Amino acid sequence: GENVEQHPSTLSVQEGDSAVIKCTYSDSASNYFPWYKQELGKRPQLIIDIRSNVGEKKDQRIAVTLNKTAKHFSLHITETQPEDSAVYFCAARDYNNNDMRFGAGTRLTVKP
Amino acid sequence: KAGVTQTPRYLIKTRGQQVTLSCSPISGHRSVSWYQQTPGQGLQFLFEYFSETQRNKGNFPGRFSGRQFSNSRSEMNVSTLELGDSALYLCASSLSTTGINTDTQYFGPGTRLTVL
């Protein structure tokens, strides 16, 4: 089955700096890659997703890039703000198995 | 549209008991997936239901089971509870109109289960 690894596990940046979180996946059949943000005590919220027919997707300060050959995808947050502080999860969906596998999460702290 | 709802939000049980958790998906969504979230293991996939059928299952023992009703509402059941079952149980729904697996999943608030 699919295995998703996420790095780093913790990330601390200064307000205004950029943050990058990287994930790798093992199953070349995976074709859907969402990113979720989970604030303390709240449900995971989808912030951006990418499908395997595109290499990059942007939504204001957030972007995701996908390298299918290398089987990795990354989340980029620019001009970080304290409210970006949360745990971020990447995931990959295996088209054959239909289940979603999550990375272990990255705790992002944005210092004002 | 109302979001995904889960009941109850909090639950305290003792070892050996059983528990049933409920998830109501977003109206029109036909797929419901269940996840277990713990600090040590992260988000782990339990199972997914689509049109009242279990479409896929994760690596959990048979004590964990689920079902889906004709209105797409889903329940999961854990029998013979163990201390290690203490976790946040999240469900997520997706539209999945054509049965393909790339539809966005929307999470419910979760049920926090504590096993004493």
PDB file of C-alpha atoms in Angstrom:
ATOM      1  CA  GLY A   1       0.000   0.000   0.000  1.00  0.00           C
ATOM      2  CA  GLU A   2       0.853   3.663  -0.069  1.00  0.00           C
ATOM      3  CA  ASN A   3       3.408   5.118   2.329  1.00  0.00           C
ATOM      4  CA  VAL A   4       3.703   8.876   2.811  1.00  0.00           C
ATOM      5  CA  GLU A   5       6.653  10.511   4.539  1.00  0.00           C
ATOM      6  CA  GLN A   6       6.573  14.130   5.609  1.00  0.00           C
ATOM      7  CA  HIS A   7       9.394  16.471   6.606  1.00  0.00           C
ATOM      8  CA  PRO A   8      10.145  18.335   8.731  1.00  0.00           C
ATOM      9  CA  SER A   9       8.143  17.313  11.768  1.00  0.00           C
ATOM     10  CA  THR A  10       8.475  20.799  13.236  1.00  0.00           C
ATOM     11  CA  LEU A  11       9.175  24.109  11.545  1.00  0.00           C
ATOM     12  CA  SER A  12       9.603  27.518  13.098  1.00  0.00           C
ATOM     13  CA  VAL A  13       9.770  30.644  10.957  1.00  0.00           C
ATOM     14  CA  GLN A  14       9.664  34.373  11.475  1.00  0.00           C
ATOM     15  CA  GLU A  15       6.556  36.225  10.398  1.00  0.00           C
ATOM     16  CA  GLY A  16       6.887  37.226   6.763  1.00  0.00           C
ATOM     17  CA  ASP A  17       9.276  34.413   5.884  1.00  0.00           C
ATOM     18  CA  SER A  18       8.391  31.456   3.668  1.00  0.00           C
ATOM     19  CA  ALA A  19       7.740  27.925   4.874  1.00  0.00           C
ATOM     20  CA  VAL A  20       8.210  24.747   2.862  1.00  0.00           C
ATOM     21  CA  ILE A  21       6.982  21.283   3.831  1.00  0.00           C
ATOM     22  CA  LYS A  22       7.886  18.247   1.762  1.00  0.00           C
ATOM     23  CA  CYS A  23       6.264  14.871   1.320  1.00  0.00           C
ATOM     24  CA  THR A  24       7.238  11.753  -0.574  1.00  0.00           C
ATOM     25  CA  TYR A  25       4.986   8.896  -1.559  1.00  0.00           C
ATOM     26  CA  SER A  26       5.722   5.359  -2.595  1.00  0.00           C
ATOM     27  CA  ASP A  27       2.911   4.276  -4.896  1.00  0.00           C
ATOM     28  CA  SER A  28       3.184   5.544  -8.452  1.00  0.00           C
ATOM     29  CA  ALA A  29      -0.555   4.885  -8.833  1.00  0.00           C
ATOM     30  CA  SER A  30      -1.361   7.743  -6.443  1.00  0.00           C
ATOM     31  CA  ASN A  31      -2.999  10.577  -8.305  1.00  0.00           C
ATOM     32  CA  TYR A  32      -4.486  12.928  -5.720  1.00  0.00           C
ATOM     33  CA  PHE A  33      -2.499  14.932  -3.161  1.00  0.00           C
ATOM     34  CA  PRO A  34      -4.312  17.162  -0.667  1.00  0.00           C
ATOM     35  CA  TRP A  35      -2.883  19.282   2.117  1.00  0.00           C
ATOM     36  CA  TYR A  36      -4.769  19.823   5.354  1.00  0.00           C
ATOM     37  CA  LYS A  37      -4.291  22.352   8.122  1.00  0.00           C
ATOM     38  CA  GLN A  38      -5.306  21.401  11.634  1.00  0.00           C
ATOM     39  CA  GLU A  39      -5.426  23.979  14.387  1.00  0.00           C
ATOM     40  CA  LEU A  40      -5.404  22.854  17.983  1.00  0.00           C
ATOM     41  CA  GLY A  41      -8.672  21.179  18.932  1.00  0.00           C
ATOM     42  CA  LYS A  42     -10.161  21.597  15.475  1.00  0.00           C
ATOM     43  CA  ARG A  43     -10.838  19.384  12.486  1.00  0.00           C
ATOM     44  CA  PRO A  44      -8.398  19.126   9.564  1.00  0.00           C
ATOM     45  CA  GLN A  45      -9.302  21.678   6.917  1.00  0.00           C
ATOM     46  CA  LEU A  46      -8.333  21.299   3.272  1.00  0.00           C
ATOM     47  CA  ILE A  47      -6.134  24.203   2.201  1.00  0.00           C
ATOM     48  CA  ILE A  48      -5.047  23.107  -1.246  1.00  0.00           C
ATOM     49  CA  ASP A  49      -4.897  19.963  -3.354  1.00  0.00           C
ATOM     50  CA  ILE A  50      -3.308  18.867  -6.583  1.00  0.00           C
ATOM     51  CA  ARG A  51      -4.056  16.131  -9.026  1.00  0.00           C
ATOM     52  CA  SER A  52      -1.387  14.251 -10.913  1.00  0.00           C
ATOM     53  CA  ASN A  53      -2.155  15.845 -14.255  1.00  0.00           C
ATOM     54  CA  VAL A  54      -0.676  19.186 -13.104  1.00  0.00           C
ATOM     55  CA  GLY A  55       2.711  20.130 -11.691  1.00  0.00           C
ATOM     56  CA  GLU A  56       1.858  23.207  -9.676  1.00  0.00           C
ATOM     57  CA  LYS A  57      -1.138  24.926  -8.174  1.00  0.00           C
ATOM     58  CA  LYS A  58      -1.358  28.262  -6.413  1.00  0.00           C
ATOM     59  CA  ASP A  59      -3.924  29.915  -4.178  1.00  0.00           C
ATOM     60  CA  GLN A  60      -2.843  33.327  -2.891  1.00  0.00           C
ATOM     61  CA  ARG A  61      -0.001  32.719  -0.415  1.00  0.00           C
ATOM     62  CA  ILE A  62      -0.163  28.938  -0.720  1.00  0.00           C
ATOM     63  CA  ALA A  63       1.252  26.788  -3.499  1.00  0.00           C
ATOM     64  CA  VAL A  64       1.794  23.092  -4.019  1.00  0.00           C
ATOM     65  CA  THR A  65       4.231  21.508  -6.445  1.00  0.00           C
ATOM     66  CA  LEU A  66       4.226  17.914  -7.595  1.00  0.00           C
ATOM     67  CA  ASN A  67       7.077  15.925  -9.101  1.00  0.00           C
ATOM     68  CA  LYS A  68       5.593  12.651 -10.291  1.00  0.00           C
ATOM     69  CA  THR A  69       8.897  11.256 -11.473  1.00  0.00           C
ATOM     70  CA  ALA A  70      10.529  11.706  -8.093  1.00  0.00           C
ATOM     71  CA  LYS A  71       7.257  10.983  -6.274  1.00  0.00           C
ATOM     72  CA  HIS A  72       7.327  14.008  -4.062  1.00  0.00           C
ATOM     73  CA  PHE A  73       5.178  17.059  -3.508  1.00  0.00           C
ATOM     74  CA  SER A  74       5.673  20.185  -1.462  1.00  0.00           C
ATOM     75  CA  LEU A  75       3.630  22.874   0.234  1.00  0.00           C
ATOM     76  CA  HIS A  76       4.916  26.432   0.023  1.00  0.00           C
ATOM     77  CA  ILE A  77       3.537  29.200   2.221  1.00  0.00           C
ATOM     78  CA  THR A  78       4.813  32.703   1.508  1.00  0.00           C
ATOM     79  CA  GLU A  79       4.594  35.805   3.710  1.00  0.00           C
ATOM     80  CA  THR A  80       3.724  33.673   6.720  1.00  0.00           C
ATOM     81  CA  GLN A  81       1.488  35.091   9.434  1.00  0.00           C
ATOM     82  CA  PRO A  82       1.002  33.999  13.070  1.00  0.00           C
ATOM     83  CA  GLU A  83      -2.409  32.572  12.136  1.00  0.00           C
ATOM     84  CA  ASP A  84      -0.645  30.118   9.824  1.00  0.00           C
ATOM     85  CA  SER A  85       0.617  28.367  12.955  1.00  0.00           C
ATOM     86  CA  ALA A  86      -0.905  24.882  12.973  1.00  0.00           C
ATOM     87  CA  VAL A  87      -0.157  21.260  12.110  1.00  0.00           C
ATOM     88  CA  TYR A  88      -0.084  20.592   8.383  1.00  0.00           C
ATOM     89  CA  PHE A  89      -0.729  17.152   6.911  1.00  0.00           C
ATOM     90  CA  CYS A  90      -0.029  15.948   3.418  1.00  0.00           C
ATOM     91  CA  ALA A  91      -1.840  12.947   1.988  1.00  0.00           C
ATOM     92  CA  ALA A  92      -1.859  10.769  -1.087  1.00  0.00           C
ATOM     93  CA  ARG A  93      -4.692   8.774  -2.488  1.00  0.00           C
ATOM     94  CA  ASP A  94      -3.990   5.461  -4.141  1.00  0.00           C
ATOM     95  CA  TYR A  95      -6.217   5.157  -7.178  1.00  0.00           C
ATOM     96  CA  ASN A  96      -6.189   1.378  -7.002  1.00  0.00           C
ATOM     97  CA  ASN A  97      -6.997   1.054  -3.301  1.00  0.00           C
ATOM     98  CA  ASN A  98      -9.089   4.153  -2.901  1.00  0.00           C
ATOM     99  CA  ASP A  99      -7.756   4.890   0.567  1.00  0.00           C
ATOM    100  CA  MET A 100      -6.058   8.074   1.720  1.00  0.00           C
ATOM    101  CA  ARG A 101      -2.678   7.856   3.438  1.00  0.00           C
ATOM    102  CA  PHE A 102      -1.480  10.757   5.546  1.00  0.00           C
ATOM    103  CA  GLY A 103       1.956  12.009   6.422  1.00  0.00           C
ATOM    104  CA  ALA A 104       2.851  12.306  10.096  1.00  0.00           C
ATOM    105  CA  GLY A 105       2.286  16.054  10.136  1.00  0.00           C
ATOM    106  CA  THR A 106       4.407  19.187  10.445  1.00  0.00           C
ATOM    107  CA  ARG A 107       3.920  21.562  13.335  1.00  0.00           C
ATOM    108  CA  LEU A 108       4.469  25.041  11.924  1.00  0.00           C
ATOM    109  CA  THR A 109       5.072  27.924  14.301  1.00  0.00           C
ATOM    110  CA  VAL A 110       5.168  31.452  12.934  1.00  0.00           C
ATOM    111  CA  LYS A 111       6.799  33.859  15.361  1.00  0.00           C
ATOM    112  CA  PRO A 112       5.550  37.453  15.318  1.00  0.00           C
TER     113      PRO A 112
ATOM    114  CA  LYS B   1     -24.771  23.374   3.192  1.00  0.00           C
ATOM    115  CA  ALA B   2     -24.215  21.992   6.635  1.00  0.00           C
ATOM    116  CA  GLY B   3     -20.813  20.430   7.173  1.00  0.00           C
ATOM    117  CA  VAL B   4     -19.955  16.949   8.312  1.00  0.00           C
ATOM    118  CA  THR B   5     -21.299  16.265  11.788  1.00  0.00           C
ATOM    119  CA  GLN B   6     -20.274  13.633  14.290  1.00  0.00           C
ATOM    120  CA  THR B   7     -21.904  12.447  17.483  1.00  0.00           C
ATOM    121  CA  PRO B   8     -21.128  12.240  20.255  1.00  0.00           C
ATOM    122  CA  ARG B   9     -18.274  14.733  20.480  1.00  0.00           C
ATOM    123  CA  TYR B  10     -16.836  13.213  23.641  1.00  0.00           C
ATOM    124  CA  LEU B  11     -17.094   9.745  25.096  1.00  0.00           C
ATOM    125  CA  ILE B  12     -15.604   8.004  28.098  1.00  0.00           C
ATOM    126  CA  LYS B  13     -15.698   4.226  28.274  1.00  0.00           C
ATOM    127  CA  THR B  14     -13.973   1.500  30.229  1.00  0.00           C
ATOM    128  CA  ARG B  15     -11.936  -1.395  28.922  1.00  0.00           C
ATOM    129  CA  GLY B  16     -13.999  -4.221  27.526  1.00  0.00           C
ATOM    130  CA  GLN B  17     -16.983  -2.070  26.648  1.00  0.00           C
ATOM    131  CA  GLN B  18     -18.113  -1.337  23.134  1.00  0.00           C
ATOM    132  CA  VAL B  19     -18.859   1.987  21.503  1.00  0.00           C
ATOM    133  CA  THR B  20     -20.741   3.261  18.459  1.00  0.00           C
ATOM    134  CA  LEU B  21     -19.872   6.550  16.788  1.00  0.00           C
ATOM    135  CA  SER B  22     -22.010   8.309  14.218  1.00  0.00           C
ATOM    136  CA  CYS B  23     -21.176  10.466  11.213  1.00  0.00           C
ATOM    137  CA  SER B  24     -23.541  12.457   9.037  1.00  0.00           C
ATOM    138  CA  PRO B  25     -21.931  13.517   5.754  1.00  0.00           C
ATOM    139  CA  ILE B  26     -22.507  16.683   3.806  1.00  0.00           C
ATOM    140  CA  SER B  27     -25.817  16.461   1.971  1.00  0.00           C
ATOM    141  CA  GLY B  28     -25.326  14.709  -1.358  1.00  0.00           C
ATOM    142  CA  HIS B  29     -22.024  13.125  -0.414  1.00  0.00           C
ATOM    143  CA  ARG B  30     -21.982   9.380  -0.882  1.00  0.00           C
ATOM    144  CA  SER B  31     -18.576   8.421   0.459  1.00  0.00           C
ATOM    145  CA  VAL B  32     -17.666   8.364   4.146  1.00  0.00           C
ATOM    146  CA  SER B  33     -14.199   7.540   5.440  1.00  0.00           C
ATOM    147  CA  TRP B  34     -13.148   7.009   9.032  1.00  0.00           C
ATOM    148  CA  TYR B  35      -9.776   7.849  10.574  1.00  0.00           C
ATOM    149  CA  GLN B  36      -8.155   7.392  13.952  1.00  0.00           C
ATOM    150  CA  GLN B  37      -5.941  10.248  15.117  1.00  0.00           C
ATOM    151  CA  THR B  38      -3.473   9.823  17.965  1.00  0.00           C
ATOM    152  CA  PRO B  39      -0.408  11.879  18.908  1.00  0.00           C
ATOM    153  CA  GLY B  40       1.889   8.925  18.328  1.00  0.00           C
ATOM    154  CA  GLN B  41       0.439   7.433  15.137  1.00  0.00           C
ATOM    155  CA  GLY B  42      -1.008  10.463  13.395  1.00  0.00           C
ATOM    156  CA  LEU B  43      -3.994  10.042  11.096  1.00  0.00           C
ATOM    157  CA  GLN B  44      -4.650   6.428  10.262  1.00  0.00           C
ATOM    158  CA  PHE B  45      -7.232   5.214   7.785  1.00  0.00           C
ATOM    159  CA  LEU B  46      -9.848   2.842   9.195  1.00  0.00           C
ATOM    160  CA  PHE B  47     -12.298   2.245   6.355  1.00  0.00           C
ATOM    161  CA  GLU B  48     -14.349   3.881   3.642  1.00  0.00           C
ATOM    162  CA  TYR B  49     -17.980   3.340   2.730  1.00  0.00           C
ATOM    163  CA  PHE B  50     -19.638   4.165  -0.551  1.00  0.00           C
ATOM    164  CA  SER B  51     -23.270   3.408  -1.373  1.00  0.00           C
ATOM    165  CA  GLU B  52     -23.657   1.283   1.767  1.00  0.00           C
ATOM    166  CA  THR B  53     -20.675  -0.903   0.855  1.00  0.00           C
ATOM    167  CA  GLN B  54     -17.271  -0.981   2.454  1.00  0.00           C
ATOM    168  CA  ARG B  55     -15.002   0.047  -0.384  1.00  0.00           C
ATOM    169  CA  ASN B  56     -11.710  -0.179   1.432  1.00  0.00           C
ATOM    170  CA  LYS B  57     -10.278  -1.067   4.810  1.00  0.00           C
ATOM    171  CA  GLY B  58      -7.119  -0.074   6.658  1.00  0.00           C
ATOM    172  CA  ASN B  59      -4.950  -2.190   8.930  1.00  0.00           C
ATOM    173  CA  PHE B  60      -7.072  -2.320  12.047  1.00  0.00           C
ATOM    174  CA  PRO B  61      -8.256  -5.412  13.927  1.00  0.00           C
ATOM    175  CA  GLY B  62     -11.728  -6.838  13.437  1.00  0.00           C
ATOM    176  CA  ARG B  63     -12.890  -5.119  16.639  1.00  0.00           C
ATOM    177  CA  PHE B  64     -13.292  -2.038  14.460  1.00  0.00           C
ATOM    178  CA  SER B  65     -16.269  -2.217  12.145  1.00  0.00           C
ATOM    179  CA  GLY B  66     -18.592   0.130  10.383  1.00  0.00           C
ATOM    180  CA  ARG B  67     -21.612   0.473   8.206  1.00  0.00           C
ATOM    181  CA  GLN B  68     -23.366   2.980   6.029  1.00  0.00           C
ATOM    182  CA  PHE B  69     -27.068   3.575   5.691  1.00  0.00           C
ATOM    183  CA  SER B  70     -29.091   4.402   2.617  1.00  0.00           C
ATOM    184  CA  ASN B  71     -29.008   8.115   3.509  1.00  0.00           C
ATOM    185  CA  SER B  72     -25.166   7.910   3.541  1.00  0.00           C
ATOM    186  CA  ARG B  73     -24.941   8.338   7.299  1.00  0.00           C
ATOM    187  CA  SER B  74     -22.300   6.070   8.731  1.00  0.00           C
ATOM    188  CA  GLU B  75     -21.545   4.459  12.041  1.00  0.00           C
ATOM    189  CA  MET B  76     -18.425   2.851  13.325  1.00  0.00           C
ATOM    190  CA  ASN B  77     -18.297   0.394  16.166  1.00  0.00           C
ATOM    191  CA  VAL B  78     -15.416  -0.640  18.376  1.00  0.00           C
ATOM    192  CA  SER B  79     -15.923  -3.718  20.489  1.00  0.00           C
ATOM    193  CA  THR B  80     -13.940  -4.907  23.499  1.00  0.00           C
ATOM    194  CA  LEU B  81     -12.302  -1.529  23.999  1.00  0.00           C
ATOM    195  CA  GLU B  82      -8.621  -1.333  24.905  1.00  0.00           C
ATOM    196  CA  LEU B  83      -6.710   1.530  26.480  1.00  0.00           C
ATOM    197  CA  GLY B  84      -4.915   2.058  23.185  1.00  0.00           C
ATOM    198  CA  ASP B  85      -8.199   2.821  21.451  1.00  0.00           C
ATOM    199  CA  SER B  86      -8.240   6.228  23.130  1.00  0.00           C
ATOM    200  CA  ALA B  87      -8.070   8.654  20.227  1.00  0.00           C
ATOM    201  CA  LEU B  88      -9.850  11.248  18.173  1.00  0.00           C
ATOM    202  CA  TYR B  89     -12.022   9.495  15.602  1.00  0.00           C
ATOM    203  CA  LEU B  90     -12.623  11.570  12.518  1.00  0.00           C
ATOM    204  CA  CYS B  91     -14.924  10.934   9.648  1.00  0.00           C
ATOM    205  CA  ALA B  92     -14.712  12.622   6.272  1.00  0.00           C
ATOM    206  CA  SER B  93     -17.192  12.740   3.432  1.00  0.00           C
ATOM    207  CA  SER B  94     -16.725  13.277  -0.276  1.00  0.00           C
ATOM    208  CA  LEU B  95     -19.037  13.632  -3.237  1.00  0.00           C
ATOM    209  CA  SER B  96     -17.674  10.679  -5.208  1.00  0.00           C
ATOM    210  CA  THR B  97     -20.482  10.931  -7.766  1.00  0.00           C
ATOM    211  CA  THR B  98     -18.777   8.725 -10.320  1.00  0.00           C
ATOM    212  CA  GLY B  99     -17.084   6.476  -7.812  1.00  0.00           C
ATOM    213  CA  ILE B 100     -13.641   7.823  -8.595  1.00  0.00           C
ATOM    214  CA  ASN B 101     -11.303   8.419  -5.736  1.00  0.00           C
ATOM    215  CA  THR B 102     -10.032  11.915  -6.321  1.00  0.00           C
ATOM    216  CA  ASP B 103     -12.865  13.854  -4.717  1.00  0.00           C
ATOM    217  CA  THR B 104     -12.057  16.231  -1.905  1.00  0.00           C
ATOM    218  CA  GLN B 105     -12.674  14.944   1.600  1.00  0.00           C
ATOM    219  CA  TYR B 106     -14.266  17.184   4.209  1.00  0.00           C
ATOM    220  CA  PHE B 107     -13.715  16.285   7.823  1.00  0.00           C
ATOM    221  CA  GLY B 108     -16.112  16.298  10.726  1.00  0.00           C
ATOM    222  CA  PRO B 109     -15.149  17.690  14.148  1.00  0.00           C
ATOM    223  CA  GLY B 110     -14.347  14.245  15.490  1.00  0.00           C
ATOM    224  CA  THR B 111     -15.348  12.179  18.484  1.00  0.00           C
ATOM    225  CA  ARG B 112     -12.821  12.099  21.282  1.00  0.00           C
ATOM    226  CA  LEU B 113     -12.909   8.660  22.856  1.00  0.00           C
ATOM    227  CA  THR B 114     -11.232   8.043  26.183  1.00  0.00           C
ATOM    228  CA  VAL B 115     -10.905   4.472  27.407  1.00  0.00           C
ATOM    229  CA  LEU B 116     -10.224   4.078  31.120  1.00  0.00           C
TER     230      LEU B 116
END
